[in-house]
Coordinates of C-alpha atoms in Angstrom, one line a residue:
M1 CA -103.4 -27.7 -20.3
N2 CA -101.9 -24.4 -19.2
L3 CA -99.7 -26.0 -16.5
E4 CA -97.6 -28.3 -18.8
P5 CA -95.8 -25.6 -20.9
S6 CA -95.1 -23.6 -17.7
D7 CA -93.5 -26.7 -16.1
D8 CA -91.4 -27.2 -19.2
D9 CA -90.2 -23.6 -19.2
A10 CA -89.3 -23.9 -15.5
I11 CA -87.3 -27.0 -16.2
E12 CA -85.4 -25.4 -19.1
K13 CA -84.6 -22.3 -17.0
A14 CA -83.4 -24.5 -14.1
S15 CA -81.1 -26.5 -16.5
E16 CA -79.7 -23.3 -17.9
N17 CA -78.9 -21.9 -14.4
K18 CA -77.1 -25.2 -13.5
T19 CA -74.9 -25.1 -16.6
A20 CA -74.1 -21.4 -15.9
T21 CA -73.1 -22.2 -12.4
C22 CA -71.0 -25.1 -13.5
Q23 CA -69.1 -23.1 -16.1
D24 CA -68.3 -20.1 -13.8
P25 CA -66.0 -21.9 -11.2
D26 CA -64.1 -23.7 -14.0
S27 CA -63.5 -20.6 -16.1
K28 CA -62.3 -18.2 -13.2
P29 CA -59.3 -20.2 -11.9
T30 CA -58.0 -20.9 -15.4
V31 CA -57.9 -17.2 -16.1
K32 CA -56.1 -16.5 -12.8
K33 CA -53.5 -19.2 -13.4
K34 CA -52.7 -17.8 -16.8
R35 CA -52.3 -14.3 -15.5
K36 CA -50.4 -15.1 -12.3
Q37 CA -47.8 -17.5 -13.5
P38 CA -45.8 -15.1 -15.8
T39 CA -46.0 -12.2 -13.3
E40 CA -44.6 -14.3 -10.5
C41 CA -41.7 -15.7 -12.6
F42 CA -40.9 -12.3 -14.0
L43 CA -40.7 -10.6 -10.5
N44 CA -38.7 -13.2 -8.7
Q45 CA -35.8 -13.6 -11.1
P46 CA -34.3 -10.0 -11.0
E47 CA -34.5 -10.0 -7.2
E48 CA -32.3 -13.1 -7.0
K49 CA -29.8 -11.5 -9.5
Q50 CA -29.6 -8.3 -7.5
E51 CA -28.9 -10.2 -4.3
S52 CA -26.2 -12.3 -6.0
T53 CA -24.5 -9.2 -7.4
V54 CA -24.5 -7.5 -4.0
K55 CA -22.9 -10.5 -2.4
A56 CA -20.3 -10.7 -5.2
K57 CA -19.4 -7.1 -4.7
K58 CA -19.0 -7.5 -1.0
R59 CA -16.7 -10.5 -1.4
K60 CA -14.4 -8.6 -3.8
K61 CA -13.6 -5.9 -1.2
K62 CA -10.4 -7.0 0.6
K63 CA -8.0 -5.0 2.7
I64 CA -4.3 -5.2 2.4
S65 CA -4.1 -6.4 6.0
D66 CA -6.4 -9.3 5.1
V67 CA -4.2 -10.4 2.2
L68 CA -0.9 -10.0 4.1
Q69 CA -2.1 -11.9 7.2
K70 CA -2.5 -15.0 5.0
S71 CA 0.9 -14.6 3.3
A72 CA 4.3 -15.3 4.8
P73 CA 6.6 -12.2 5.0
K74 CA 9.3 -12.1 2.3
P75 CA 12.5 -10.2 2.7
G76 CA 13.1 -7.3 0.2
V77 CA 15.6 -7.9 -2.6
P78 CA 17.2 -5.4 -5.1
A79 CA 14.7 -6.5 -7.8
D80 CA 11.8 -5.2 -5.7
L81 CA 13.3 -1.7 -5.7
Q82 CA 14.0 -1.9 -9.4
N83 CA 10.4 -3.0 -10.1
L84 CA 9.1 -0.1 -8.0
L85 CA 11.0 2.4 -10.0
A86 CA 10.0 0.9 -13.3
Q87 CA 6.3 0.9 -12.4
H88 CA 6.4 4.4 -11.0
F89 CA 8.0 6.0 -14.1
G90 CA 6.5 3.6 -16.7
E91 CA 6.2 5.2 -20.1
S92 CA 6.5 8.8 -18.8
R93 CA 10.3 8.7 -19.4
S94 CA 12.3 8.0 -22.5
V95 CA 14.4 4.8 -22.9
I96 CA 17.6 6.7 -22.1
E97 CA 16.1 8.2 -19.0
R98 CA 14.9 4.9 -17.7
E99 CA 18.4 3.4 -18.3
E100 CA 19.9 6.1 -16.2
L101 CA 17.6 5.2 -13.3
Q102 CA 18.6 1.5 -13.4
L103 CA 20.9 0.2 -10.6
S104 CA 23.2 -2.8 -11.0
D105 CA 23.4 -5.5 -8.2
S106 CA 26.8 -4.1 -7.3
C107 CA 25.1 -0.9 -6.0
F108 CA 23.3 -2.9 -3.2
L109 CA 24.4 -4.2 0.1
P110 CA 23.4 -7.6 1.4
T111 CA 19.7 -7.6 2.2
N112 CA 18.2 -8.5 5.5
D113 CA 16.9 -12.1 5.7
L114 CA 14.5 -11.2 8.5
T115 CA 16.8 -12.8 11.1
H116 CA 18.8 -9.7 12.0
S117 CA 18.3 -7.0 14.5
F118 CA 19.1 -3.6 13.2
S119 CA 22.5 -3.5 15.0
S120 CA 23.5 -6.9 13.8
Y121 CA 22.6 -6.0 10.2
L122 CA 24.6 -2.8 10.4
K123 CA 27.6 -4.6 11.8
E124 CA 27.4 -7.1 8.9
I125 CA 27.2 -4.5 6.1
C126 CA 29.6 -2.0 7.7
P127 CA 32.6 -4.0 9.1
K128 CA 34.9 -0.9 8.9
W129 CA 32.4 1.5 10.7
A130 CA 34.9 2.5 13.4
K131 CA 37.4 3.8 10.8
L132 CA 34.7 5.6 8.8
R133 CA 33.4 7.3 11.9
R134 CA 36.9 8.5 13.0
N135 CA 37.7 9.9 9.5
H136 CA 34.4 11.8 9.2
K137 CA 34.8 15.4 10.1
E138 CA 32.6 17.3 7.7
K139 CA 29.6 19.4 8.7
K140 CA 26.2 19.4 7.0
S141 CA 26.7 15.7 6.1
V142 CA 26.4 12.2 7.4
V143 CA 28.2 8.9 6.7
M144 CA 25.0 6.8 6.9
L145 CA 21.4 7.8 6.1
V146 CA 18.5 5.7 7.3
L147 CA 15.0 6.3 5.8
C148 CA 11.8 5.0 7.4
S149 CA 8.1 5.7 7.3
S150 CA 7.5 7.7 10.5
A151 CA 9.0 9.6 13.4
L152 CA 8.1 6.9 15.9
R153 CA 9.8 4.3 13.7
S154 CA 12.9 6.5 13.5
L155 CA 13.1 6.6 17.3
E156 CA 12.8 2.8 17.4
L157 CA 15.6 2.4 15.0
I158 CA 17.9 4.8 16.9
K159 CA 17.3 2.9 20.1
S160 CA 18.0 -0.5 18.4
M161 CA 21.3 0.6 17.0
T162 CA 22.9 1.3 20.4
S163 CA 25.4 -1.6 20.2
F164 CA 26.5 -0.6 16.7
K165 CA 26.8 3.2 16.9
G166 CA 29.0 3.4 19.9
D167 CA 29.8 7.1 20.7
C168 CA 29.0 8.4 17.2
R169 CA 26.4 11.2 16.9
V170 CA 23.0 10.5 15.5
L171 CA 20.7 13.2 14.1
K172 CA 16.9 12.9 14.0
L173 CA 15.7 13.9 10.6
F174 CA 11.9 13.9 10.8
A175 CA 9.3 16.7 11.1
K176 CA 7.4 15.7 14.2
H177 CA 8.1 18.1 17.1
I178 CA 11.3 19.3 15.3
K179 CA 11.4 22.4 13.2
I180 CA 13.5 22.3 10.0
K181 CA 15.5 25.4 11.1
E182 CA 16.6 23.6 14.2
Q183 CA 17.9 20.7 12.1
M184 CA 19.6 23.1 9.7
N185 CA 21.4 24.8 12.6
M186 CA 22.6 21.5 14.0
L187 CA 23.9 20.3 10.7
E188 CA 25.7 23.6 10.1
K189 CA 27.4 23.8 13.6
G190 CA 28.1 20.1 14.4
V191 CA 29.4 16.9 13.0
F192 CA 27.0 13.9 12.7
H193 CA 27.7 10.4 11.6
I194 CA 24.2 8.9 11.2
G195 CA 21.0 10.5 10.1
V196 CA 17.7 8.7 10.7
G197 CA 14.4 10.1 9.5
T198 CA 11.6 10.3 6.9
P199 CA 12.1 10.9 3.2
G200 CA 10.0 14.0 3.2
R201 CA 12.2 15.9 5.7
V202 CA 15.4 14.6 4.3
K203 CA 14.4 15.7 0.8
A204 CA 13.5 19.2 2.1
L205 CA 16.9 19.5 3.8
V206 CA 18.7 18.4 0.6
E207 CA 16.7 20.9 -1.5
Q208 CA 17.7 23.8 0.9
D209 CA 21.4 22.8 0.8
A210 CA 21.3 22.1 4.5
L211 CA 22.3 18.4 4.0
C212 CA 25.0 17.4 1.6
L213 CA 25.1 13.8 0.5
N214 CA 28.5 13.7 -1.1
S215 CA 30.2 12.4 2.0
M216 CA 27.5 9.6 2.5
K217 CA 28.7 6.0 2.1
Y218 CA 25.5 4.0 3.1
M219 CA 21.8 4.6 2.6
I220 CA 19.5 2.1 4.4
L221 CA 15.8 1.8 3.5
D222 CA 13.6 0.3 6.3
W223 CA 12.0 -1.9 3.6
N224 CA 10.6 -4.9 5.5
W225 CA 9.1 -3.3 8.5
R226 CA 5.3 -3.0 8.6
D227 CA 3.1 -0.7 10.7
Q228 CA -0.2 -1.6 12.5
K229 CA -2.0 -1.8 9.2
L230 CA 0.7 -4.1 7.8
R231 CA 2.0 -1.5 5.4
R232 CA 5.6 -1.2 4.4
M233 CA 7.0 2.3 3.8
V234 CA 6.6 1.8 0.0
D235 CA 2.9 0.9 0.5
I236 CA 2.1 4.3 1.9
P237 CA 1.5 6.6 -1.2
E238 CA 3.1 9.8 0.3
I239 CA 6.2 8.0 1.7
K240 CA 6.6 6.1 -1.5
K241 CA 6.5 9.2 -3.7
E242 CA 9.0 11.1 -1.5
T243 CA 11.3 8.1 -1.4
I244 CA 11.4 7.8 -5.2
D245 CA 11.9 11.6 -5.6
L246 CA 14.9 11.5 -3.3
L247 CA 16.3 8.5 -5.1
E248 CA 15.9 10.1 -8.5
K249 CA 17.3 13.5 -7.6
S250 CA 20.3 12.5 -5.5
I251 CA 20.9 8.9 -4.6
I252 CA 20.7 7.0 -7.8
K253 CA 23.5 9.0 -9.4
L254 CA 25.7 8.5 -6.3
C255 CA 25.1 4.8 -6.4
R256 CA 25.9 4.5 -10.1
D257 CA 29.1 6.4 -9.5
G258 CA 30.0 3.9 -6.8
S259 CA 30.2 6.3 -3.8
V260 CA 27.0 5.1 -2.1
K261 CA 25.7 1.6 -1.3
L262 CA 22.0 0.9 -0.9
G263 CA 20.7 -1.5 1.8
L264 CA 17.2 -2.9 2.3
F265 CA 16.6 -3.7 6.0

């Protein structure tokens, strides 16, 4: 009689243990799934966004050389110089001052269509060069002024104008290896027909009254030539500023008066 209730108790305990063991494996994975799913989704999304933004930023960075290599070169026209002046001065000048800086088409020489050498271009725009050269006898001045971006480019242009210049005298107007006092002495003692150099040195000579522009007839900007980085002279900030300063202080007034013609080579 004492064995029957003990057997029943053992059976009940065994059944309770089985139900407990059956409930534990079912309950644990459900809790893990509910906790893991939102954390995994929340962590993955910002990482993808950060990667996409970094890629987008890298794609936006383009060099001027990359852009210019894909585009065909276009010859400079008078409107390009007008737009350069307008963008530079912008709203910092009054309406009257901006009108005084405008140049009509009659102030410009024919532009280079990228088929000319420097000598052939000069022969086309200056058909009466021989007469102008013979009549020029003033010191501290030149008949033609050529502006470019560097000393090396100045030397290249001087060499390439051999068939045009003949026996006329050419003065180097750049700062590399030449002191400004040497150039001032040469201008004061001799007669030169053509000056080739950088806008910074030319502007310095004009400001010190070592170079007078009243006898000048032609001013040529080496507009279309590009350096190793595919930059024109107006794409280099320092050269651009010095060129505009020289135009504003001296050249634009002479062009508007009709005594000087501008050329874009």
